[in-house]
mmCIF file of C-alpha atoms in Angstrom:
data_model
loop_
_atom_site.group_PDB
_atom_site.id
_atom_site.type_symbol
_atom_site.label_atom_id
_atom_site.label_comp_id
_atom_site.label_asym_id
_atom_site.label_seq_id
_atom_site.Cartn_x
_atom_site.Cartn_y
_atom_site.Cartn_z
ATOM 1 C CA UNK A 16 7.114 -65.884 24.141
ATOM 2 C CA UNK A 17 6.487 -62.209 23.586
ATOM 3 C CA UNK A 18 2.808 -61.383 23.333
ATOM 4 C CA UNK A 19 2.876 -58.231 25.470
ATOM 5 C CA UNK A 20 5.858 -56.300 24.061
ATOM 6 C CA UNK A 21 4.837 -53.243 22.088
ATOM 7 C CA UNK A 22 6.028 -53.327 18.443
ATOM 8 C CA UNK A 23 7.709 -49.952 18.879
ATOM 9 C CA UNK A 24 9.826 -51.332 21.699
ATOM 10 C CA UNK A 25 10.858 -54.237 19.488
ATOM 11 C CA UNK A 26 11.724 -51.808 16.696
ATOM 12 C CA UNK A 27 13.934 -49.778 18.995
ATOM 13 C CA UNK A 28 15.520 -52.837 20.548
ATOM 14 C CA UNK A 29 16.359 -54.433 17.214
ATOM 15 C CA UNK A 30 18.083 -51.271 15.964
ATOM 16 C CA UNK A 31 20.186 -50.593 19.058
ATOM 17 C CA UNK A 32 20.319 -53.076 21.899
ATOM 18 C CA UNK A 33 19.892 -56.283 19.944
ATOM 19 C CA UNK A 34 21.538 -55.231 16.692
ATOM 20 C CA UNK A 35 21.340 -58.274 14.449
ATOM 21 C CA UNK A 36 24.880 -57.817 13.194
ATOM 22 C CA UNK A 37 26.726 -56.752 16.298
ATOM 23 C CA UNK A 38 25.091 -59.017 18.852
ATOM 24 C CA UNK A 39 23.935 -61.958 16.759
ATOM 25 C CA UNK A 40 26.720 -61.932 14.156
ATOM 26 C CA UNK A 41 24.262 -62.298 11.296
ATOM 27 C CA UNK A 42 24.968 -60.993 7.816
ATOM 28 C CA UNK A 43 28.713 -60.833 8.252
ATOM 29 C CA UNK A 44 29.771 -62.212 4.883
ATOM 30 C CA UNK A 45 28.483 -59.453 2.661
ATOM 31 C CA UNK A 46 29.084 -56.981 5.467
ATOM 32 C CA UNK A 47 32.850 -57.393 5.402
ATOM 33 C CA UNK A 48 33.217 -57.493 1.642
ATOM 34 C CA UNK A 49 30.924 -54.527 0.835
ATOM 35 C CA UNK A 50 31.850 -52.174 3.661
ATOM 36 C CA UNK A 51 34.743 -50.657 1.719
ATOM 37 C CA UNK A 52 32.911 -47.714 0.219
ATOM 38 C CA UNK A 53 30.018 -45.624 1.490
ATOM 39 C CA UNK A 54 27.963 -45.667 -1.678
ATOM 40 C CA UNK A 55 27.569 -49.393 -2.056
ATOM 41 C CA UNK A 56 27.237 -49.777 1.699
ATOM 42 C CA UNK A 57 24.288 -47.420 1.547
ATOM 43 C CA UNK A 58 22.704 -49.307 -1.364
ATOM 44 C CA UNK A 59 23.122 -52.659 0.308
ATOM 45 C CA UNK A 60 21.782 -51.337 3.609
ATOM 46 C CA UNK A 61 18.677 -49.981 1.919
ATOM 47 C CA UNK A 62 18.148 -53.240 0.026
ATOM 48 C CA UNK A 63 18.527 -55.320 3.192
ATOM 49 C CA UNK A 64 16.024 -53.138 5.042
ATOM 50 C CA UNK A 65 13.425 -53.391 2.273
ATOM 51 C CA UNK A 66 13.886 -57.134 1.808
ATOM 52 C CA UNK A 67 13.905 -57.854 5.542
ATOM 53 C CA UNK A 68 10.639 -56.006 6.124
ATOM 54 C CA UNK A 69 8.870 -57.739 3.247
ATOM 55 C CA UNK A 70 10.249 -61.250 3.768
ATOM 56 C CA UNK A 71 9.674 -61.262 7.513
ATOM 57 C CA UNK A 72 6.025 -60.401 6.909
ATOM 58 C CA UNK A 73 5.735 -62.994 4.114
ATOM 59 C CA UNK A 74 7.393 -65.665 6.233
ATOM 60 C CA UNK A 75 5.117 -64.893 9.159
ATOM 61 C CA UNK A 76 2.036 -65.344 6.962
ATOM 62 C CA UNK A 77 3.383 -68.618 5.551
ATOM 63 C CA UNK A 78 4.309 -69.875 9.008
ATOM 64 C CA UNK A 79 0.989 -68.970 10.586
ATOM 65 C CA UNK A 80 -1.395 -70.037 7.815
ATOM 66 C CA UNK A 81 0.443 -72.914 6.118
ATOM 67 C CA UNK A 82 3.162 -74.460 8.245
ATOM 68 C CA UNK A 83 1.470 -74.511 11.648
ATOM 69 C CA UNK A 84 -2.049 -75.625 10.541
ATOM 70 C CA UNK A 85 -0.625 -78.451 8.410
ATOM 71 C CA UNK A 86 2.007 -79.414 10.974
ATOM 72 C CA UNK A 87 4.933 -78.792 8.633
ATOM 73 C CA UNK A 88 7.111 -76.718 10.937
ATOM 74 C CA UNK A 89 9.979 -79.224 10.529
ATOM 75 C CA UNK A 90 10.351 -78.058 6.918
ATOM 76 C CA UNK A 91 10.512 -74.378 7.859
ATOM 77 C CA UNK A 92 14.134 -73.998 6.715
ATOM 78 C CA UNK A 93 13.371 -74.999 3.151
ATOM 79 C CA UNK A 94 10.121 -73.042 3.078
ATOM 80 C CA UNK A 95 11.675 -69.860 4.475
ATOM 81 C CA UNK A 96 14.541 -70.031 1.993
ATOM 82 C CA UNK A 97 12.169 -70.515 -0.914
ATOM 83 C CA UNK A 98 9.940 -67.657 0.263
ATOM 84 C CA UNK A 99 12.990 -65.395 0.587
ATOM 85 C CA UNK A 100 14.352 -66.341 -2.825
ATOM 86 C CA UNK A 101 10.958 -65.857 -4.460
ATOM 87 C CA UNK A 102 10.380 -62.496 -2.768
ATOM 88 C CA UNK A 103 13.786 -61.217 -3.785
ATOM 89 C CA UNK A 104 13.240 -62.366 -7.356
ATOM 90 C CA UNK A 105 9.845 -60.663 -7.531
ATOM 91 C CA UNK A 106 11.165 -57.496 -5.969
ATOM 92 C CA UNK A 107 13.947 -57.430 -8.542
ATOM 93 C CA UNK A 108 11.468 -57.727 -11.413
ATOM 94 C CA UNK A 109 9.116 -55.089 -9.980
ATOM 95 C CA UNK A 110 11.893 -52.575 -9.390
ATOM 96 C CA UNK A 111 13.267 -53.211 -12.866
ATOM 97 C CA UNK A 112 9.855 -52.481 -14.390
ATOM 98 C CA UNK A 113 8.898 -49.491 -12.241
ATOM 99 C CA UNK A 114 12.137 -47.582 -11.926
ATOM 100 C CA UNK A 115 15.258 -48.434 -13.915
ATOM 101 C CA UNK A 116 17.181 -45.751 -11.999
ATOM 102 C CA UNK A 117 16.410 -47.407 -8.686
ATOM 103 C CA UNK A 118 17.251 -50.771 -10.232
ATOM 104 C CA UNK A 119 20.727 -49.546 -11.069
ATOM 105 C CA UNK A 120 21.412 -48.549 -7.471
ATOM 106 C CA UNK A 121 19.503 -51.275 -5.653
ATOM 107 C CA UNK A 122 19.070 -54.140 -8.096
ATOM 108 C CA UNK A 123 22.651 -55.309 -8.217
ATOM 109 C CA UNK A 124 22.566 -55.996 -4.484
ATOM 110 C CA UNK A 125 19.385 -58.034 -4.497
ATOM 111 C CA UNK A 126 20.804 -61.428 -5.563
ATOM 112 C CA UNK A 127 23.466 -61.089 -2.857
ATOM 113 C CA UNK A 128 20.758 -60.770 -0.274
ATOM 114 C CA UNK A 129 19.198 -64.198 -0.757
ATOM 115 C CA UNK A 130 22.194 -65.782 0.907
ATOM 116 C CA UNK A 131 22.523 -63.108 3.587
ATOM 117 C CA UNK A 132 22.180 -64.884 6.926
ATOM 118 C CA UNK A 133 20.442 -61.901 8.494
ATOM 119 C CA UNK A 134 17.317 -62.485 6.392
ATOM 120 C CA UNK A 135 16.918 -66.138 7.344
ATOM 121 C CA UNK A 136 18.028 -65.328 10.883
ATOM 122 C CA UNK A 137 15.230 -62.815 11.363
ATOM 123 C CA UNK A 138 12.679 -65.348 10.094
ATOM 124 C CA UNK A 139 13.946 -67.991 12.514
ATOM 125 C CA UNK A 140 14.095 -65.620 15.488
ATOM 126 C CA UNK A 141 10.580 -64.476 14.677
ATOM 127 C CA UNK A 142 9.386 -68.082 14.832
ATOM 128 C CA UNK A 143 11.266 -68.959 18.034
ATOM 129 C CA UNK A 144 10.167 -65.831 19.903
ATOM 130 C CA UNK A 145 6.554 -66.295 18.723
ATOM 131 C CA UNK A 146 6.029 -62.708 17.584
ATOM 132 C CA UNK A 147 2.656 -61.639 16.242
ATOM 133 C CA UNK A 148 2.254 -59.924 12.876
ATOM 134 C CA UNK A 149 3.006 -56.326 13.914
ATOM 135 C CA UNK A 150 5.830 -57.391 16.157
ATOM 136 C CA UNK A 151 7.322 -59.307 13.238
ATOM 137 C CA UNK A 152 7.128 -56.289 10.923
ATOM 138 C CA UNK A 153 8.716 -54.073 13.586
ATOM 139 C CA UNK A 154 11.415 -56.668 14.174
ATOM 140 C CA UNK A 155 12.179 -57.105 10.461
ATOM 141 C CA UNK A 156 12.238 -53.378 9.758
ATOM 142 C CA UNK A 157 14.241 -52.602 12.889
ATOM 143 C CA UNK A 158 16.810 -55.292 12.162
ATOM 144 C CA UNK A 159 17.204 -53.894 8.664
ATOM 145 C CA UNK A 160 17.716 -50.373 10.001
ATOM 146 C CA UNK A 161 20.212 -51.670 12.553
ATOM 147 C CA UNK A 162 22.154 -53.486 9.852
ATOM 148 C CA UNK A 163 22.109 -50.392 7.656
ATOM 149 C CA UNK A 164 23.345 -48.214 10.518
ATOM 150 C CA UNK A 165 26.137 -50.656 11.301
ATOM 151 C CA UNK A 166 27.367 -50.985 7.706
ATOM 152 C CA UNK A 167 27.332 -47.205 7.167
ATOM 153 C CA UNK A 168 29.265 -46.630 10.375
ATOM 154 C CA UNK A 169 31.782 -49.297 9.451
ATOM 155 C CA UNK A 170 32.242 -47.927 5.932
ATOM 156 C CA UNK A 171 32.910 -44.486 7.396
ATOM 157 C CA UNK A 172 35.454 -45.853 9.865
ATOM 158 C CA UNK A 173 37.118 -47.935 7.142
ATOM 159 C CA UNK A 174 37.811 -44.720 5.229
ATOM 160 C CA UNK A 175 39.861 -43.430 8.144
ATOM 161 C CA UNK A 176 41.514 -46.788 8.734
ATOM 162 C CA UNK A 177 42.667 -46.988 5.115
ATOM 163 C CA UNK A 178 45.052 -44.085 5.806
ATOM 164 C CA UNK A 179 46.265 -45.418 9.151
ATOM 165 C CA UNK A 180 49.535 -47.355 9.550
ATOM 166 C CA UNK A 181 48.177 -50.863 10.142
ATOM 167 C CA UNK A 182 50.655 -53.767 10.621
ATOM 168 C CA UNK A 183 50.873 -55.802 7.417
ATOM 169 C CA UNK A 184 49.506 -58.968 9.009
ATOM 170 C CA UNK A 185 46.455 -57.146 10.289
ATOM 171 C CA UNK A 186 45.516 -55.380 7.069
ATOM 172 C CA UNK A 187 42.224 -56.288 5.403
ATOM 173 C CA UNK A 188 39.857 -58.564 7.288
ATOM 174 C CA UNK A 189 41.816 -58.541 10.535
ATOM 175 C CA UNK A 190 41.498 -54.817 11.192
ATOM 176 C CA UNK A 191 37.901 -54.873 9.932
ATOM 177 C CA UNK A 192 36.972 -57.480 12.534
ATOM 178 C CA UNK A 193 38.660 -55.543 15.304
ATOM 179 C CA UNK A 194 36.873 -52.368 14.188
ATOM 180 C CA UNK A 195 33.567 -54.238 14.306
ATOM 181 C CA UNK A 196 34.539 -55.402 17.791
ATOM 182 C CA UNK A 197 34.865 -51.800 18.974
ATOM 183 C CA UNK A 198 31.542 -50.929 17.355
ATOM 184 C CA UNK A 199 29.918 -53.878 19.107
ATOM 185 C CA UNK A 200 31.426 -52.671 22.363
ATOM 186 C CA UNK A 201 29.856 -49.259 21.801
ATOM 187 C CA UNK A 202 26.481 -50.845 21.113
ATOM 188 C CA UNK A 203 26.721 -52.866 24.324
ATOM 189 C CA UNK A 204 26.388 -49.474 26.001
ATOM 190 C CA UNK A 205 22.808 -49.282 24.725
ATOM 191 C CA UNK A 206 21.829 -52.543 26.316
ATOM 192 C CA UNK A 207 21.280 -50.941 29.717
ATOM 193 C CA UNK A 208 18.281 -49.090 28.285
ATOM 194 C CA UNK A 209 16.003 -52.010 27.636
ATOM 195 C CA UNK A 210 16.333 -55.723 27.173
ATOM 196 C CA UNK A 211 14.099 -57.596 24.798
ATOM 197 C CA UNK A 212 14.814 -61.200 23.983
ATOM 198 C CA UNK B 3 42.404 -77.094 -12.566
ATOM 199 C CA UNK B 4 45.091 -77.053 -9.942
ATOM 200 C CA UNK B 5 46.446 -80.044 -8.075
ATOM 201 C CA UNK B 6 43.686 -82.015 -6.352
ATOM 202 C CA UNK B 7 45.516 -84.816 -4.553
ATOM 203 C CA UNK B 8 44.017 -85.529 -1.109
ATOM 204 C CA UNK B 9 47.105 -84.193 0.580
ATOM 205 C CA UNK B 10 47.195 -80.780 -1.081
ATOM 206 C CA UNK B 11 43.464 -80.410 -0.526
ATOM 207 C CA UNK B 12 43.947 -81.115 3.181
ATOM 208 C CA UNK B 13 46.814 -78.665 3.519
ATOM 209 C CA UNK B 14 44.973 -76.001 1.580
ATOM 210 C CA UNK B 15 41.781 -76.245 3.572
ATOM 211 C CA UNK B 16 43.456 -76.439 6.956
ATOM 212 C CA UNK B 17 45.994 -73.700 6.469
ATOM 213 C CA UNK B 18 46.941 -71.909 3.236
ATOM 214 C CA UNK B 19 43.348 -71.461 2.098
ATOM 215 C CA UNK B 20 41.622 -71.762 5.469
ATOM 216 C CA UNK B 21 37.980 -70.739 5.037
ATOM 217 C CA UNK B 22 38.119 -68.346 7.982
ATOM 218 C CA UNK B 23 41.632 -66.880 7.891
ATOM 219 C CA UNK B 24 41.865 -66.360 4.192
ATOM 220 C CA UNK B 25 38.351 -66.287 2.832
ATOM 221 C CA UNK B 26 36.458 -64.884 5.883
ATOM 222 C CA UNK B 27 33.487 -67.031 4.984
ATOM 223 C CA UNK B 28 30.688 -68.413 7.042
ATOM 224 C CA UNK B 29 31.396 -66.913 10.401
ATOM 225 C CA UNK B 30 27.826 -65.675 10.758
ATOM 226 C CA UNK B 31 26.202 -68.835 11.948
ATOM 227 C CA UNK B 32 28.778 -70.082 14.388
ATOM 228 C CA UNK B 33 30.506 -67.078 15.932
ATOM 229 C CA UNK B 34 27.457 -66.422 18.081
ATOM 230 C CA UNK B 35 27.745 -69.722 19.965
ATOM 231 C CA UNK B 36 31.505 -69.555 20.585
ATOM 232 C CA UNK B 37 31.046 -68.431 24.202
ATOM 233 C CA UNK B 38 30.470 -72.096 25.017
ATOM 234 C CA UNK B 39 32.821 -74.850 23.856
ATOM 235 C CA UNK B 40 30.273 -77.682 23.849
ATOM 236 C CA UNK B 41 27.868 -75.746 21.615
ATOM 237 C CA UNK B 42 30.701 -74.774 19.297
ATOM 238 C CA UNK B 43 31.800 -78.398 18.910
ATOM 239 C CA UNK B 44 28.264 -79.516 18.061
ATOM 240 C CA UNK B 45 27.783 -76.665 15.591
ATOM 241 C CA UNK B 46 31.083 -77.204 13.810
ATOM 242 C CA UNK B 47 30.570 -80.965 13.592
ATOM 243 C CA UNK B 48 27.181 -80.210 12.040
ATOM 244 C CA UNK B 49 28.875 -77.885 9.551
ATOM 245 C CA UNK B 50 31.455 -80.559 8.648
ATOM 246 C CA UNK B 51 28.672 -83.091 8.102
ATOM 247 C CA UNK B 52 26.636 -80.738 5.923
ATOM 248 C CA UNK B 53 29.618 -79.487 3.914
ATOM 249 C CA UNK B 54 30.883 -83.011 3.215
ATOM 250 C CA UNK B 55 27.556 -84.471 2.160
ATOM 251 C CA UNK B 56 26.519 -81.412 0.165
ATOM 252 C CA UNK B 57 29.773 -81.602 -1.757
ATOM 253 C CA UNK B 58 29.181 -85.284 -2.561
ATOM 254 C CA UNK B 59 25.595 -84.662 -3.622
ATOM 255 C CA UNK B 60 26.451 -81.682 -5.798
ATOM 256 C CA UNK B 61 29.360 -83.588 -7.333
ATOM 257 C CA UNK B 62 27.205 -86.630 -8.153
ATOM 258 C CA UNK B 63 24.394 -84.506 -9.567
ATOM 259 C CA UNK B 64 26.516 -81.916 -11.352
ATOM 260 C CA UNK B 65 25.564 -83.061 -14.830
ATOM 261 C CA UNK B 66 21.866 -83.181 -13.918
ATOM 262 C CA UNK B 67 21.539 -79.668 -12.506
ATOM 263 C CA UNK B 68 20.855 -76.992 -15.123
ATOM 264 C CA UNK B 69 23.361 -74.175 -14.719
ATOM 265 C CA UNK B 70 20.724 -71.468 -14.435
ATOM 266 C CA UNK B 71 19.004 -72.853 -11.358
ATOM 267 C CA UNK B 72 22.013 -74.415 -9.709
ATOM 268 C CA UNK B 73 22.117 -71.908 -6.855
ATOM 269 C CA UNK B 74 18.629 -72.702 -5.664
ATOM 270 C CA UNK B 75 19.182 -76.447 -6.146
ATOM 271 C CA UNK B 76 22.350 -76.252 -4.056
ATOM 272 C CA UNK B 77 20.502 -74.302 -1.381
ATOM 273 C CA UNK B 78 17.798 -76.956 -1.273
ATOM 274 C CA UNK B 79 20.376 -79.748 -0.975
ATOM 275 C CA UNK B 80 22.015 -77.880 1.907
ATOM 276 C CA UNK B 81 18.641 -77.250 3.552
ATOM 277 C CA UNK B 82 17.850 -80.972 3.308
ATOM 278 C CA UNK B 83 20.971 -81.947 5.246
ATOM 279 C CA UNK B 84 20.471 -79.160 7.783
ATOM 280 C CA UNK B 85 16.954 -80.435 8.469
ATOM 281 C CA UNK B 86 18.457 -83.879 9.132
ATOM 282 C CA UNK B 87 20.888 -82.330 11.615
ATOM 283 C CA UNK B 88 18.058 -80.398 13.259
ATOM 284 C CA UNK B 89 15.893 -83.503 13.671
ATOM 285 C CA UNK B 90 18.776 -85.551 15.102
ATOM 286 C CA UNK B 91 19.709 -82.791 17.551
ATOM 287 C CA UNK B 92 16.155 -82.368 18.715
ATOM 288 C CA UNK B 93 15.741 -86.101 19.247
ATOM 289 C CA UNK B 94 18.998 -86.867 21.028
ATOM 290 C CA UNK B 95 20.268 -83.564 22.457
ATOM 291 C CA UNK B 96 17.117 -81.521 23.115
ATOM 292 C CA UNK B 97 18.807 -79.122 25.545
ATOM 293 C CA UNK B 98 21.651 -78.249 23.208
ATOM 294 C CA UNK B 99 19.178 -77.914 20.371
ATOM 295 C CA UNK B 100 17.267 -75.365 22.430
ATOM 296 C CA UNK B 101 20.438 -73.469 23.349
ATOM 297 C CA UNK B 102 21.548 -73.293 19.725
ATOM 298 C CA UNK B 103 18.138 -71.926 18.777
ATOM 299 C CA UNK B 104 18.037 -70.495 15.276
ATOM 300 C CA UNK B 105 21.731 -71.013 14.633
ATOM 301 C CA UNK B 106 21.335 -74.612 13.437
ATOM 302 C CA UNK B 107 19.026 -73.392 10.690
ATOM 303 C CA UNK B 108 21.472 -70.675 9.809
ATOM 304 C CA UNK B 109 23.994 -73.292 8.681
ATOM 305 C CA UNK B 110 22.022 -73.127 5.413
ATOM 306 C CA UNK B 111 23.270 -69.634 4.734
ATOM 307 C CA UNK B 112 26.810 -70.480 5.823
ATOM 308 C CA UNK B 113 28.776 -69.269 2.839
ATOM 309 C CA UNK B 114 31.458 -71.958 3.179
ATOM 310 C CA UNK B 115 29.092 -74.726 2.177
ATOM 311 C CA UNK B 116 27.794 -72.984 -0.910
ATOM 312 C CA UNK B 117 31.298 -71.733 -1.661
ATOM 313 C CA UNK B 118 32.826 -75.212 -1.611
ATOM 314 C CA UNK B 119 29.951 -76.619 -3.671
ATOM 315 C CA UNK B 120 30.429 -73.896 -6.286
ATOM 316 C CA UNK B 121 34.196 -73.815 -6.313
ATOM 317 C CA UNK B 122 35.106 -77.454 -5.863
ATOM 318 C CA UNK B 123 32.261 -79.982 -6.082
ATOM 319 C CA UNK B 124 31.041 -78.573 -9.430
ATOM 320 C CA UNK B 125 34.282 -79.559 -11.114
ATOM 321 C CA UNK B 126 35.519 -82.649 -9.283
ATOM 322 C CA UNK B 127 34.537 -86.328 -8.742
ATOM 323 C CA UNK B 128 32.546 -87.291 -5.601
ATOM 324 C CA UNK B 129 35.298 -88.922 -3.514
ATOM 325 C CA UNK B 130 37.669 -85.965 -3.562
ATOM 326 C CA UNK B 131 34.707 -83.597 -3.197
ATOM 327 C CA UNK B 132 33.748 -85.366 0.034
ATOM 328 C CA UNK B 133 37.326 -85.025 1.256
ATOM 329 C CA UNK B 134 37.359 -81.356 0.333
ATOM 330 C CA UNK B 135 34.102 -80.730 2.185
ATOM 331 C CA UNK B 136 35.266 -82.557 5.301
ATOM 332 C CA UNK B 137 38.642 -80.840 5.421
ATOM 333 C CA UNK B 138 37.343 -77.340 4.837
ATOM 334 C CA UNK B 139 34.823 -78.019 7.588
ATOM 335 C CA UNK B 140 37.722 -79.126 9.779
ATOM 336 C CA UNK B 141 39.705 -75.969 9.006
ATOM 337 C CA UNK B 142 36.655 -73.962 9.993
ATOM 338 C CA UNK B 143 36.235 -76.016 13.163
ATOM 339 C CA UNK B 144 39.848 -75.543 14.222
ATOM 340 C CA UNK B 145 39.675 -71.758 14.262
ATOM 341 C CA UNK B 146 36.317 -71.539 15.984
ATOM 342 C CA UNK B 147 37.311 -74.074 18.637
ATOM 343 C CA UNK B 148 40.330 -71.910 19.500
ATOM 344 C CA UNK B 149 38.012 -68.898 19.866
ATOM 345 C CA UNK B 150 35.580 -70.931 21.968
ATOM 346 C CA UNK B 151 38.276 -72.308 24.289
ATOM 347 C CA UNK B 152 39.583 -68.813 25.019
ATOM 348 C CA UNK B 153 36.108 -67.361 25.489
ATOM 349 C CA UNK B 154 34.799 -70.080 27.784
ATOM 350 C CA UNK B 155 38.010 -70.354 29.797
ATOM 351 C CA UNK B 156 38.300 -66.640 30.513
ATOM 352 C CA UNK B 157 34.607 -65.824 30.445
ATOM 353 C CA UNK B 158 33.373 -68.432 32.883
ATOM 354 C CA UNK B 159 36.545 -70.118 34.146
ATOM 355 C CA UNK B 160 35.524 -73.506 32.841
ATOM 356 C CA UNK B 161 35.873 -75.805 29.843
ATOM 357 C CA UNK B 162 32.986 -77.983 28.637
ATOM 358 C CA UNK B 163 31.281 -77.103 31.932
ATOM 359 C CA UNK B 164 34.138 -78.315 34.189
ATOM 360 C CA UNK B 165 35.691 -75.647 36.384
ATOM 361 C CA UNK B 166 39.338 -75.061 35.526
ATOM 362 C CA UNK B 167 40.171 -72.064 37.666
ATOM 363 C CA UNK B 168 39.626 -72.008 41.445
ATOM 364 C CA UNK B 169 37.109 -70.064 43.473
ATOM 365 C CA UNK B 170 39.184 -66.892 43.410
ATOM 366 C CA UNK B 171 38.997 -66.521 39.646
ATOM 367 C CA UNK B 172 37.071 -63.453 38.567
ATOM 368 C CA UNK B 173 35.426 -64.131 35.185
ATOM 369 C CA UNK B 174 36.104 -61.688 32.377
ATOM 370 C CA UNK B 175 32.572 -60.596 31.593
ATOM 371 C CA UNK B 176 33.671 -59.185 28.231
ATOM 372 C CA UNK B 177 34.536 -62.694 27.064
ATOM 373 C CA UNK B 178 30.936 -63.904 27.172
ATOM 374 C CA UNK B 179 29.719 -60.789 25.357
ATOM 375 C CA UNK B 180 29.673 -60.496 21.564
ATOM 376 C CA UNK B 181 32.533 -57.945 21.094
ATOM 377 C CA UNK B 182 35.163 -60.385 22.372
ATOM 378 C CA UNK B 183 34.418 -62.782 19.515
ATOM 379 C CA UNK B 184 35.301 -60.065 17.014
ATOM 380 C CA UNK B 185 38.491 -59.133 18.863
ATOM 381 C CA UNK B 186 39.645 -62.738 19.195
ATOM 382 C CA UNK B 187 38.930 -63.613 15.604
ATOM 383 C CA UNK B 188 40.648 -60.438 14.429
ATOM 384 C CA UNK B 189 43.643 -61.287 16.611
ATOM 385 C CA UNK B 190 43.818 -64.862 15.338
ATOM 386 C CA UNK B 191 43.711 -63.670 11.750
ATOM 387 C CA UNK B 192 46.519 -61.255 12.567
ATOM 388 C CA UNK B 193 48.706 -64.054 13.970
ATOM 389 C CA UNK B 194 47.955 -66.437 11.105
ATOM 390 C CA UNK B 195 48.551 -63.815 8.440
ATOM 391 C CA UNK B 196 51.795 -62.686 9.995
ATOM 392 C CA UNK B 197 53.107 -66.261 9.969
ATOM 393 C CA UNK B 198 52.009 -66.695 6.352
ATOM 394 C CA UNK B 199 53.645 -63.441 5.273
ATOM 395 C CA UNK B 200 56.874 -64.403 7.013
ATOM 396 C CA UNK B 201 56.896 -67.779 5.229
ATOM 397 C CA UNK B 202 56.319 -66.066 1.925
ATOM 398 C CA UNK B 203 59.208 -63.693 2.528
ATOM 399 C CA UNK B 204 61.553 -66.606 3.109
#
């Protein structure tokens, strides 16, 4: 229940204190495999932010005007997934038509995003916390920015780690997870500032 | 196609090809609830159920699904089983269902399920596909239960809600916070990989 929280507060909270990746563990799969170089991390982060903002708004509209009036909330998982897949597909076609240059840098990441848990996670959180339209947009956009920030930071750290003497058993995913752990620890420091659930 | 006898599939999914240690798949949906053992058990059982049945369904329908739309069809099959889980949880375990919140729904995007459907069920008969789904779910469960036991024991001094340590125990607050899950999982992967590398060397 969150009718009184200002959208800007939600935006801030979803970037820092309630970072979707570091506190809710969402979007890990592509996060770990892509975070190896800065350039693709940047592309994926941008794509996630764009898709999250658009799909969270689209899902809110579908939830509010179709699922709730017709009492179909039980089927929200299927509906959200279909909305996300359709939005991503449309976005891919539009970008391809409008700007081939952008398509080259962004387009290849779009299909990956459909199965990114962060996108569905934001839609489900939005439903459970009963956000209104502007709160939903702020939450979607903020979560995207938070994810982008986290993947860029991790890619930068990974560059340093790649030259460090890591024990052979820890190389690869092991050290990545521990690095993410330290990042999460740093982000816990933000949580004293404000707490939005 | 490599060897697909039930025994090698079991061994592969539980250890040499463990979905978490080796493939780092599907930790998104479940890592968040590992600060409580009971929730973790429910979530992982749900994942085993969905993975097994999705594998059977995909395997039975593999000749009927056009290749081009198979991803979305697989997602819909997974979503169907997850909705079943959600309804059952809400009817019989309403409190746990509330505590799990959105994470039940997020089983849909758990990469293990789609990964097994793509990699195994597409090419194998239903019976062995079911076995593959169940065992890879079990391999996933094993690792996360270890994480959950450590986190609940040290974070709140209890297991499944029963107090293990006495009154004087000071809970490790870090263990109920998100960073500890990353550290523990990283540590477990380290241990498992070291053992595997040592075996390989021999």
